[in-house]
mmCIF file of C-alpha atoms and ligand atoms in Angstrom:
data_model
loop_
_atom_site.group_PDB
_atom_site.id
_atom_site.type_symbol
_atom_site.label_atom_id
_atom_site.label_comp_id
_atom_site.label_asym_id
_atom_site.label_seq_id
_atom_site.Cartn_x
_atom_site.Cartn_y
_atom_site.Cartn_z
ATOM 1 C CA UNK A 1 0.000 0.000 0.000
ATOM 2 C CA UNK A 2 1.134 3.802 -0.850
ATOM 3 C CA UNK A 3 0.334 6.567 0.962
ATOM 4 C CA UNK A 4 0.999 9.778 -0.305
ATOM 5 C CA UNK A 5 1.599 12.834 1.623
ATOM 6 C CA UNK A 6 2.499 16.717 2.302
ATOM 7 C CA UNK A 7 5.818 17.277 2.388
ATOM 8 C CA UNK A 8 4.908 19.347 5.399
ATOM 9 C CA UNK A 9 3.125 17.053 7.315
ATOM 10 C CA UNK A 10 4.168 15.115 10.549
ATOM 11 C CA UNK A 11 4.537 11.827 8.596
ATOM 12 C CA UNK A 12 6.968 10.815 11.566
ATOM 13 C CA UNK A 13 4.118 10.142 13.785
ATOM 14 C CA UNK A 14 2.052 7.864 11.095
ATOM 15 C CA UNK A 15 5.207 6.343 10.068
ATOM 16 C CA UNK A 16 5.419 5.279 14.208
ATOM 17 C CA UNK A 17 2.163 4.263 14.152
ATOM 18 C CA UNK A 18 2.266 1.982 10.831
ATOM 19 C CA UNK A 19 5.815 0.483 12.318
ATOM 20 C CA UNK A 20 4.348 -0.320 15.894
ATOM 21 C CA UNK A 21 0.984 -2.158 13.754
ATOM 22 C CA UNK A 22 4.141 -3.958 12.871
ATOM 23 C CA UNK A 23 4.217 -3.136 8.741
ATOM 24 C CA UNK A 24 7.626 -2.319 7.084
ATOM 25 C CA UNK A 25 7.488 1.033 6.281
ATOM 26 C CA UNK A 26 9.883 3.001 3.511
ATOM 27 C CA UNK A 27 9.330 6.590 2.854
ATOM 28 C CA UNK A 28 10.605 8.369 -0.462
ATOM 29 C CA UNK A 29 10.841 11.909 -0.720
ATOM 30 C CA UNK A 30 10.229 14.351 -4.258
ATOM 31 C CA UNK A 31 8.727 17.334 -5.038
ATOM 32 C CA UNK A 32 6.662 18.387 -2.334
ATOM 33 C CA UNK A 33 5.491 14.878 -1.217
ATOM 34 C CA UNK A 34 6.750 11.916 1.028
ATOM 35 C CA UNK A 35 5.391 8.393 -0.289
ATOM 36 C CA UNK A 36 4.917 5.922 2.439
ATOM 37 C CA UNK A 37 5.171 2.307 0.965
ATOM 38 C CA UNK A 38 3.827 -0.413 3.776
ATOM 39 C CA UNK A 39 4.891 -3.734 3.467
ATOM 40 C CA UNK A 40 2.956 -6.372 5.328
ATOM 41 C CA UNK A 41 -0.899 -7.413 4.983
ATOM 42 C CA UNK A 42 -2.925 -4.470 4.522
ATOM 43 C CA UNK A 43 -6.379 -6.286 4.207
ATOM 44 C CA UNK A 44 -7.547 -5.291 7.376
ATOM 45 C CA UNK A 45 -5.998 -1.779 7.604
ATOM 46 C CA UNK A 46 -8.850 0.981 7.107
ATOM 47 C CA UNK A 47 -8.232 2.931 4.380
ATOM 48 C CA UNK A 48 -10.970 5.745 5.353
ATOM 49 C CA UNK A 49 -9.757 6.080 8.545
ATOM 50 C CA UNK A 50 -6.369 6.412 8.102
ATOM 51 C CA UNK A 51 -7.011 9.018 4.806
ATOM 52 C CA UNK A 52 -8.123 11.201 7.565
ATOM 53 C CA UNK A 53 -4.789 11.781 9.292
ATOM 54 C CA UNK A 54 -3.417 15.376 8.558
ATOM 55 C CA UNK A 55 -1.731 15.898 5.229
ATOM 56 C CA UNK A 56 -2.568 12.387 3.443
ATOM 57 C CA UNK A 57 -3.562 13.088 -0.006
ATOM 58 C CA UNK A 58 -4.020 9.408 -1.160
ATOM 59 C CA UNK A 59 -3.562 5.509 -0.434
ATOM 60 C CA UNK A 60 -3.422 3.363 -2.648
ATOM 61 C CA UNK A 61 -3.713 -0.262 -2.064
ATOM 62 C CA UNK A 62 -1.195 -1.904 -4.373
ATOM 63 C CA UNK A 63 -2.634 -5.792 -3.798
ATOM 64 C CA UNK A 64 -5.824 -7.440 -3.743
ATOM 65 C CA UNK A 65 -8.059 -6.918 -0.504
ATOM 66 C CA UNK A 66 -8.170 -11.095 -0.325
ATOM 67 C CA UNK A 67 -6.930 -13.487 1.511
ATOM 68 C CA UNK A 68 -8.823 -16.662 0.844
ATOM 69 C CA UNK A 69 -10.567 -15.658 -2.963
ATOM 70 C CA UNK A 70 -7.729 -15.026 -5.073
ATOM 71 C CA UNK A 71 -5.778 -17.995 -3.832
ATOM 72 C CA UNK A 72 -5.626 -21.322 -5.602
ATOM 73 C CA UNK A 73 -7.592 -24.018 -4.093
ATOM 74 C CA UNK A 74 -5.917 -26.181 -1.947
ATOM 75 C CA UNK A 75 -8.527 -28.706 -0.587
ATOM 76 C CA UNK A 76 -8.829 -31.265 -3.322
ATOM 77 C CA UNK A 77 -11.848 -31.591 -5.798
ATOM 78 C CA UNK A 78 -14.847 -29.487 -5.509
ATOM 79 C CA UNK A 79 -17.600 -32.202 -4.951
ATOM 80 C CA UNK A 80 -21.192 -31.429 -4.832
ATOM 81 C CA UNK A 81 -22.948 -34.394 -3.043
ATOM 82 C CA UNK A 82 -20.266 -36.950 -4.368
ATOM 83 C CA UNK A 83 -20.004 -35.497 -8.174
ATOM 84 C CA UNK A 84 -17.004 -33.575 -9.135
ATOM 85 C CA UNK A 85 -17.711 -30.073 -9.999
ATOM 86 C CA UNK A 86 -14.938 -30.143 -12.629
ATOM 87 C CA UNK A 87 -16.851 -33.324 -14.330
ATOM 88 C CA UNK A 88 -19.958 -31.511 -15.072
ATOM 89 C CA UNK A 89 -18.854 -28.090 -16.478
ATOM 90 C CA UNK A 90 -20.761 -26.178 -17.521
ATOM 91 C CA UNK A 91 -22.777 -26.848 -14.263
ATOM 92 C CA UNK A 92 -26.712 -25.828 -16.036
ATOM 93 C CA UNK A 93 -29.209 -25.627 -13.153
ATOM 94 C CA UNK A 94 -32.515 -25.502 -14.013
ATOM 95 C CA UNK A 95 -36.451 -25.224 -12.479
ATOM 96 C CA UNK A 96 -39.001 -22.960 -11.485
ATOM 97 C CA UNK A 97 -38.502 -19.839 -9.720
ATOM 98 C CA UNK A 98 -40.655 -21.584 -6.899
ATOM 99 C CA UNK A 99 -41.607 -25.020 -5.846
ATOM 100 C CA UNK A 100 -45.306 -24.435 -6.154
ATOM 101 C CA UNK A 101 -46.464 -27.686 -5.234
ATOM 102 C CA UNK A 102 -45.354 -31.738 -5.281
ATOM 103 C CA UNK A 103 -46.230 -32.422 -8.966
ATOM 104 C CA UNK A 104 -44.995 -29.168 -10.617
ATOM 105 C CA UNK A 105 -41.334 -29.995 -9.359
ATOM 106 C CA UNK A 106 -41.493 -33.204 -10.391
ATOM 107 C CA UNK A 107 -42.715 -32.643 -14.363
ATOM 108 C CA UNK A 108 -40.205 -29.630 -14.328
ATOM 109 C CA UNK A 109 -37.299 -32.113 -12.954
ATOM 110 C CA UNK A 110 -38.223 -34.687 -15.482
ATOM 111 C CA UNK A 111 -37.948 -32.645 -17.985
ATOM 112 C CA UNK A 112 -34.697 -30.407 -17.348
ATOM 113 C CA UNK A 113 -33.248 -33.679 -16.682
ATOM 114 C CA UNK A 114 -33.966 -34.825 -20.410
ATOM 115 C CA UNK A 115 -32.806 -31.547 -21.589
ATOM 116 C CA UNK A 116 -29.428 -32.137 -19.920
ATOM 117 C CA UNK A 117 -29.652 -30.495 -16.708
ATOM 118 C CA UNK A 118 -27.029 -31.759 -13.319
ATOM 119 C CA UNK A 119 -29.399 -29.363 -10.725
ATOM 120 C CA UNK A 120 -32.778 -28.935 -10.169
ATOM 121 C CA UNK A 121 -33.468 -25.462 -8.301
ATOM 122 C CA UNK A 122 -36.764 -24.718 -6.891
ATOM 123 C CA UNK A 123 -37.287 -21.459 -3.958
ATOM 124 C CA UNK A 124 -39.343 -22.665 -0.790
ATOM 125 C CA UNK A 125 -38.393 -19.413 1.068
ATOM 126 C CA UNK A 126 -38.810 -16.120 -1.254
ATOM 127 C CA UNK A 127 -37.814 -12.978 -0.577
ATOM 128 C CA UNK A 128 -40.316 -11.362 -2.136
ATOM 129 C CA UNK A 129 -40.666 -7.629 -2.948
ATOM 130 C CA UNK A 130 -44.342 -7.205 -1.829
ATOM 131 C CA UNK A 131 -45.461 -9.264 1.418
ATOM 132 C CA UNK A 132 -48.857 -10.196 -0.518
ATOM 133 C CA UNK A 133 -47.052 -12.280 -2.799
ATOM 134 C CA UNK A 134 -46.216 -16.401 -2.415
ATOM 135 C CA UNK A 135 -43.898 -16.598 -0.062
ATOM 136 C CA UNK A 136 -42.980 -20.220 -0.734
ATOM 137 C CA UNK A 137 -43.821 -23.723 0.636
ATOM 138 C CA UNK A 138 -40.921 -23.498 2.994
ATOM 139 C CA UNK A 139 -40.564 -26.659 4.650
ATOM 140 C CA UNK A 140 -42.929 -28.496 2.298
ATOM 141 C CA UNK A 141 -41.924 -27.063 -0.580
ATOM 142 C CA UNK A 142 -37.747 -28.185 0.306
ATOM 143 C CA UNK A 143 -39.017 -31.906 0.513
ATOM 144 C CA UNK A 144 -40.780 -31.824 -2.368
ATOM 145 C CA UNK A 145 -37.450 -30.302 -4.276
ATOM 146 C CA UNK A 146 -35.464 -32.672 -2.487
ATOM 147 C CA UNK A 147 -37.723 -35.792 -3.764
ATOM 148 C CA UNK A 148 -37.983 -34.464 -7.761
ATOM 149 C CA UNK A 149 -34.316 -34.378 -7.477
ATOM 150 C CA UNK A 150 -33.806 -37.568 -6.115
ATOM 151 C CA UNK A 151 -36.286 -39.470 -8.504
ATOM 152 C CA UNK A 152 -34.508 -37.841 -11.863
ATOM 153 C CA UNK A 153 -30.833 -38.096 -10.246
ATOM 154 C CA UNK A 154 -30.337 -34.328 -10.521
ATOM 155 C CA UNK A 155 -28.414 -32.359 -7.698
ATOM 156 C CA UNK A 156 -30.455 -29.870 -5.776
ATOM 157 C CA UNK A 157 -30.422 -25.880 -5.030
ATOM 158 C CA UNK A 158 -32.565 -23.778 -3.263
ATOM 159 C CA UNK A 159 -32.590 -20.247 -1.693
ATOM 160 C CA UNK A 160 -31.849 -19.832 2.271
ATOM 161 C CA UNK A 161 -32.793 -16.702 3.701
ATOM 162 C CA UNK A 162 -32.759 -17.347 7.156
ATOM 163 C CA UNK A 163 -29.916 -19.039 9.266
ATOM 164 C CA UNK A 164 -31.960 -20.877 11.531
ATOM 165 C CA UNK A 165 -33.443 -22.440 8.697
ATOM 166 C CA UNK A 166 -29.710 -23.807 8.297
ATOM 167 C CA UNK A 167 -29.916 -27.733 9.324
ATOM 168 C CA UNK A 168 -33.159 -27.997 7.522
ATOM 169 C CA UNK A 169 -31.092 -26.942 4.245
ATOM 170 C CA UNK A 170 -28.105 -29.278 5.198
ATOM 171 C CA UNK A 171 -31.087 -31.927 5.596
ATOM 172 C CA UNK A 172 -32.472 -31.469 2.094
ATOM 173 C CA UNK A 173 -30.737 -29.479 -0.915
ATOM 174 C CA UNK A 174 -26.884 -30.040 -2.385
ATOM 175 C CA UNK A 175 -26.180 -26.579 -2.793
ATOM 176 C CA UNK A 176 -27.464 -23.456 -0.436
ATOM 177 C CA UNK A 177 -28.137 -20.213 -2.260
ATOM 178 C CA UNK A 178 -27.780 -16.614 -1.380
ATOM 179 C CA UNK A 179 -29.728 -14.366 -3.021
ATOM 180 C CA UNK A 180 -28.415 -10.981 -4.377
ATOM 181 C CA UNK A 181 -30.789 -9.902 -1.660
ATOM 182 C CA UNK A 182 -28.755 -11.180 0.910
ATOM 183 C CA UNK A 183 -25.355 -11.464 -0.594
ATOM 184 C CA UNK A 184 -24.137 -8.761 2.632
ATOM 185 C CA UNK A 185 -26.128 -10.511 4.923
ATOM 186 C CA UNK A 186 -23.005 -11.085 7.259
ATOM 187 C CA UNK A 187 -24.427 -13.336 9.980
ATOM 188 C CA UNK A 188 -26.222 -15.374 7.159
ATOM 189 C CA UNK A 189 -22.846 -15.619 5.436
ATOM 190 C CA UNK A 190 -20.632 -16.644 9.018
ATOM 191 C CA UNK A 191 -23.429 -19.235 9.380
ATOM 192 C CA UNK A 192 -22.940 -20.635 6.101
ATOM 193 C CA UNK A 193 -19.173 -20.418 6.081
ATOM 194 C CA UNK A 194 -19.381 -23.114 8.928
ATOM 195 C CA UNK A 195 -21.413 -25.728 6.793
ATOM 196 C CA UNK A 196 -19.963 -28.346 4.743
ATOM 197 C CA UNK A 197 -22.475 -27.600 1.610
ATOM 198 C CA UNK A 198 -21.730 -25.833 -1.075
ATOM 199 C CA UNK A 199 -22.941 -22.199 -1.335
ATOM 200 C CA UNK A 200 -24.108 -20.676 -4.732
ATOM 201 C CA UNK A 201 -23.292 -16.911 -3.588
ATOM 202 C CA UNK A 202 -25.808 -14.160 -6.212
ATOM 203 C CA UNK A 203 -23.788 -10.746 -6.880
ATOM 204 C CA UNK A 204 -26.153 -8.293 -5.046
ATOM 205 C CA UNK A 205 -28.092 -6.502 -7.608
ATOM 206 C CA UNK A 206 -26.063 -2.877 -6.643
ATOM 207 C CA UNK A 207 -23.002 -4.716 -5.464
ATOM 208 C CA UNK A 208 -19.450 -4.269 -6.881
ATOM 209 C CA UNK A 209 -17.356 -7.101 -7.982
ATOM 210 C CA UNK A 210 -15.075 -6.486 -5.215
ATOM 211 C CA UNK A 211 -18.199 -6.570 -3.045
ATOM 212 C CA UNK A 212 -18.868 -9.590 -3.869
ATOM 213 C CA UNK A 213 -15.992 -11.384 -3.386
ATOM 214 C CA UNK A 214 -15.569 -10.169 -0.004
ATOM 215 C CA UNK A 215 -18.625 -11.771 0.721
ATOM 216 C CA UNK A 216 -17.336 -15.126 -0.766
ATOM 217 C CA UNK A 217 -14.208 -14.161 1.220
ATOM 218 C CA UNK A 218 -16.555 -14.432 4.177
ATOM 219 C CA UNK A 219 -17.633 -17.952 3.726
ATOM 220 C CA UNK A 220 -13.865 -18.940 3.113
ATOM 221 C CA UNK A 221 -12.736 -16.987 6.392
ATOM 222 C CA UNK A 222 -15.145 -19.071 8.198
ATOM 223 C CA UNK A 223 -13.897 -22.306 6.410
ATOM 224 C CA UNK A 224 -16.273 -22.866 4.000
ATOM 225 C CA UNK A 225 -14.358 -23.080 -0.198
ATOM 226 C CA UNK A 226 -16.930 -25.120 -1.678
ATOM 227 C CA UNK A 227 -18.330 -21.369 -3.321
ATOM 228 C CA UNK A 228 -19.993 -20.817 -7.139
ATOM 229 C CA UNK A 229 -20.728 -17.657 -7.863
ATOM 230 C CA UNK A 230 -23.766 -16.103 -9.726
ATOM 231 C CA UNK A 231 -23.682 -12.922 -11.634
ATOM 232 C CA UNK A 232 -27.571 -12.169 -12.061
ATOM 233 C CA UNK A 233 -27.496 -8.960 -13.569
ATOM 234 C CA UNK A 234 -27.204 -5.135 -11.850
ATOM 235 C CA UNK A 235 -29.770 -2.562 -11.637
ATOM 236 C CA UNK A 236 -28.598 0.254 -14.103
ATOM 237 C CA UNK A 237 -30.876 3.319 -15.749
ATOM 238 C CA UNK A 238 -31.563 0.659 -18.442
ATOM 239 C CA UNK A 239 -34.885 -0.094 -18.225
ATOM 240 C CA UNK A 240 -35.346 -2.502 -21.804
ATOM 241 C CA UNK A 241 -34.385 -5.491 -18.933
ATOM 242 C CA UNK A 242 -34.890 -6.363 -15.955
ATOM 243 C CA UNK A 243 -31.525 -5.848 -14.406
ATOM 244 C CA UNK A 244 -28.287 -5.640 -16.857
ATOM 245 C CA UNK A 245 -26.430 -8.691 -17.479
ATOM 246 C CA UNK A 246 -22.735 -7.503 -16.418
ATOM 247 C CA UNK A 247 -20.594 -10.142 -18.420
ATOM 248 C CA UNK A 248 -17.393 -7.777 -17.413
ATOM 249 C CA UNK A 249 -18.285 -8.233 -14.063
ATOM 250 C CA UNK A 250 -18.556 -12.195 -14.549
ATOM 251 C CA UNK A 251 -14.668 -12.044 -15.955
ATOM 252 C CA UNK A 252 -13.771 -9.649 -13.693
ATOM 253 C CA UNK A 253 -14.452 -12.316 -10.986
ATOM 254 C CA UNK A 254 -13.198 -14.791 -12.763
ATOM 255 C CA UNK A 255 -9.811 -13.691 -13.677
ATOM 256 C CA UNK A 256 -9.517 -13.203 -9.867
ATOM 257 C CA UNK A 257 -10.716 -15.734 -8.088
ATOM 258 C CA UNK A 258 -10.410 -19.280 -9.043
ATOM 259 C CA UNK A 259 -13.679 -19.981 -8.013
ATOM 260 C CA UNK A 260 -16.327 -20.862 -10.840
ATOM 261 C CA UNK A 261 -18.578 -18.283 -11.806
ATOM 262 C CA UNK A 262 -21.932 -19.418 -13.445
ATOM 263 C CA UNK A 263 -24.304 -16.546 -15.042
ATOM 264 C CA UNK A 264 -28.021 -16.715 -14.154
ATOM 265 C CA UNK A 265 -30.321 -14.651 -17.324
ATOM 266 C CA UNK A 266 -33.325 -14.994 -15.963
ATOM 267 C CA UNK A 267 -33.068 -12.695 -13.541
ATOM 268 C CA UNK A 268 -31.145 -10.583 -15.165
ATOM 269 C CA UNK A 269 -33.403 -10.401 -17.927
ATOM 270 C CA UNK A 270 -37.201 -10.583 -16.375
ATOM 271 C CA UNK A 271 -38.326 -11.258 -19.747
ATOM 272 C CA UNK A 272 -37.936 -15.340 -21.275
ATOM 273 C CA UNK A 273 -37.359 -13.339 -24.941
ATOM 274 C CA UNK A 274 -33.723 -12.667 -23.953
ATOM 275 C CA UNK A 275 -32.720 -15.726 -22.177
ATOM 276 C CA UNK A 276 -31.367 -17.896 -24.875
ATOM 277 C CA UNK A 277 -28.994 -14.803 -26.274
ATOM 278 C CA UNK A 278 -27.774 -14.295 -22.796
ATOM 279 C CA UNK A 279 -26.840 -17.832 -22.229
ATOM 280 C CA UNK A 280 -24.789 -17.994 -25.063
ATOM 281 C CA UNK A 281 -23.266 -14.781 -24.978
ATOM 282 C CA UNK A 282 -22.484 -16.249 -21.063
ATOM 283 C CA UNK A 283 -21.263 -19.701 -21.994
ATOM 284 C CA UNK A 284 -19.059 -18.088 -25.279
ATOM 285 C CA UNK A 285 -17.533 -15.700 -22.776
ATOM 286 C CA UNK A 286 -16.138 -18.881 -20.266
ATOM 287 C CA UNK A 287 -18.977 -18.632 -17.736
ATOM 288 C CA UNK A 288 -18.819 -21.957 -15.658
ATOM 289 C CA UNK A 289 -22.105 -22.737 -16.086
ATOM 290 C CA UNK A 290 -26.357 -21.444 -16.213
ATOM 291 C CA UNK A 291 -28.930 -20.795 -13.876
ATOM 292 C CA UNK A 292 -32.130 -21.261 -15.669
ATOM 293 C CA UNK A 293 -35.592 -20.752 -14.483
ATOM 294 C CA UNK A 294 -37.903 -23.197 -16.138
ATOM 295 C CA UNK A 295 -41.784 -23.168 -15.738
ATOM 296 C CA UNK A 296 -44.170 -25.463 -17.855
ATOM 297 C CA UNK A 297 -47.223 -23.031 -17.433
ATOM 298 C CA UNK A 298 -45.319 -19.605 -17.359
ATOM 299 C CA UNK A 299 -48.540 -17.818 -17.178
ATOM 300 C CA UNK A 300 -49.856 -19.021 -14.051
ATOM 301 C CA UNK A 301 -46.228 -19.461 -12.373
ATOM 302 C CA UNK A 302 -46.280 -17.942 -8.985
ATOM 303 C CA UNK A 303 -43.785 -16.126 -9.390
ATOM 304 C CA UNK A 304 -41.122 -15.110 -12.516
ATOM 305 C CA UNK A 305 -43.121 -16.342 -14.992
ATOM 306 C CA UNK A 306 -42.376 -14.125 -17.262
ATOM 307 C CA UNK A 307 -38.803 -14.919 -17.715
ATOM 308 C CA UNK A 308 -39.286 -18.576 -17.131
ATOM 309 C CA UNK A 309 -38.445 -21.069 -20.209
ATOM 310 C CA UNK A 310 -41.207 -23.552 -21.486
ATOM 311 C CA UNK A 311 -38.921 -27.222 -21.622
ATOM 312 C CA UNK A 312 -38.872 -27.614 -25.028
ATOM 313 C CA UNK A 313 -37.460 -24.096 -25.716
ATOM 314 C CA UNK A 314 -35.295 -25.002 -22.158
ATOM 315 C CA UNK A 315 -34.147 -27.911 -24.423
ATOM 316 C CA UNK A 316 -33.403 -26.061 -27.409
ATOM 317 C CA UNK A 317 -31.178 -23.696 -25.485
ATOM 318 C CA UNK A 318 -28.877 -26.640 -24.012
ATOM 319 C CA UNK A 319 -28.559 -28.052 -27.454
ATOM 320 C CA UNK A 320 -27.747 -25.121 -29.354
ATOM 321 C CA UNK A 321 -25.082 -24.266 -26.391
ATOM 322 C CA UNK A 322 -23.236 -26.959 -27.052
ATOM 323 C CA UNK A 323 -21.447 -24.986 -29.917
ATOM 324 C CA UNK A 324 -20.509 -22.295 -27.044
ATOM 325 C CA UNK A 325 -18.690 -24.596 -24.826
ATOM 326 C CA UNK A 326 -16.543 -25.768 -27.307
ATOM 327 C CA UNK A 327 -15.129 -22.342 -27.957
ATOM 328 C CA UNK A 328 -14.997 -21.839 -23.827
HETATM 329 C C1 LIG B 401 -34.068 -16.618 -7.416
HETATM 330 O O1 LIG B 401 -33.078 -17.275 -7.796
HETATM 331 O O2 LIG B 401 -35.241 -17.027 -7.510
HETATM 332 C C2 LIG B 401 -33.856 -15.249 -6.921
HETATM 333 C C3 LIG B 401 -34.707 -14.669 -6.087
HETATM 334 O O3 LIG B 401 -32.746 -14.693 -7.419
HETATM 335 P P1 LIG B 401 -32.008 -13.318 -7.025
HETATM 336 O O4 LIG B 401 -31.569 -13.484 -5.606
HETATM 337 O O5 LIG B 401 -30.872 -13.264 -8.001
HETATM 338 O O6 LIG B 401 -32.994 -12.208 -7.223
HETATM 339 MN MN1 LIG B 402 -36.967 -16.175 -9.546
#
């Protein structure tokens, strides 16, 4: 980290304090400033504070703010349930927005499985913008998820939103998700960071990359690496979709974490028109994988409907991908 300062101000005194927080410091004079450079690990040193000492006119932090993301894994294969991650790339996950009742999950896992999918997802808890609308089957709704899956051999996902809901999650689904609504939920994110699941972490819808990752950083702190993360689109002045697909963002992560990051275009897109172009563009561009939300009767889903693929056009989409993942 630099820190650049007035020539004239008592940089003796911050230079004292930096040594005795036990970082290497090495000041350089020219002009009419004094650069500070600290060597040591800077992650947890705050910036905004320390920018208001007298005469500091900028820091600059020269590495990552990571300790766990940008590092290479170290605990042997990524397995979901007992399938290797690596062996089903691109991971497509795929079902309704909700589990609306016992026979919807099951049609909808039949058929995503015959389109190609590894996961069936299905919410049982939704955060929901308006308190009028479904909430979910909660308990219900995760056995039912947990049974589709199970008769179609497909892994299972589904949204947690509530920590003390956490055994009953470990008890049914293969992955945990984090919605972008709760993606700085920090006690949410400690509790998960203790479980041995995997955790599909959503970017927050007005969360930055680096955001983001510190929240995966999080989970990792609190010994938890088995993370995929979700870019689901940002809420810009663009109002044509939903939420804007941010494909930079989705590399951005990538290139530094070495954790797989899957796009989901549903959300992203609120509209089923733009799905298909969005999952390629995704899959071309070296996402690890889809998040798909798949509805047989759209019209009367109970939520999402509108951006939820029929399973024949669900179908279509996997098969014409295929042509994207070679190029990946
Ligand atoms: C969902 O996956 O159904 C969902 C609510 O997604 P997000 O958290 O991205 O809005
Ligand atoms: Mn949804």
């Amino acid at each position: 980290m630099i820190i650049v300062m007035e020539k004239t101000s008592d940089c003796a005194t911050l230079e004292t304090y930096l040594t005795e927080k036990g970082y290497e410091v090495h000041s350089l004079e020219g002009g009419d400033e004094i650069l500070l450079h600290l060597i040591g690990d800077t992650t947890a040193l705050e910036i905004q504070s320390l920018s208001s000492y007298e005469g500091v006119r900028k820091i600059v932090r020269t590495k990552a703010p990571y300790r766990y993301v940008n590092k290479p894994r170290t605990s042997g294969p990524f397995l979901i349930g007992e399938r290797r991650l690596d062996d089903m790339l691109p991971l497509y996950i795929a079902g309704p927005c909700s589990v609306e009742s016992k026979e919807q999950i099951l049609h909808i896992a039949e058929k995503v499985k015959e389109a190609g999918a590894h996961a069936l997802r299905g919410g049982a808890f939704k955060p929901r913008s308006s308190p009028h609308s479904f909430q979910g089957l909660h308990k219900e709704g995760l056995q039912h998820l947990k049974s589709a899956a199970k008769a179609h051999g497909l892994l299972s996902i589904s949204e947690i939103v509530d920590k003390e809901d956490l055994p009953l999650f470990e008890d049914t689904v293969d992955i945990i998700q984090i919605g972008a609504r709760n993606m700085q939920n920090f006690s949410l994110l400690k509790a998960l960071g203790k479980s041995s699941k995997p955790v599909l972490l959503k970017r927050g819808f007005a969360n930055t990359v680096e955001e983001w990752l510190l929240s995966a950083e999080y989970l990792m702190m609190h010994g938890n690496d088995k993370i995929i993360l979700c870019e689901r689109g940002i809420r810009t002045f663009e109002p044509s979709s939903r939420h804007t697909l941010d494909l930079g963002g989705m590399l951005a992560a990538k290139q530094t974490t070495h954790l797989p990051v899957i796009v989901d275009p549903s959300h992203a897109a609120g509209d089923y028109r733009l799905v298909e172009g969005l999952s390629k563009a995704s899959i071309a561009a070296g996402a690890d994988g889809l998040m798909i939300e798949v509805h047989d009767k759209p019209f009367q889903a109970l939520s999402d409907g509108a951006q939820s693929l029929k399973p024949k056009r669900f179908a279509k989409l996997i098969r014409s991908l295929k042509a994207f993942e070679e190029h990946n």
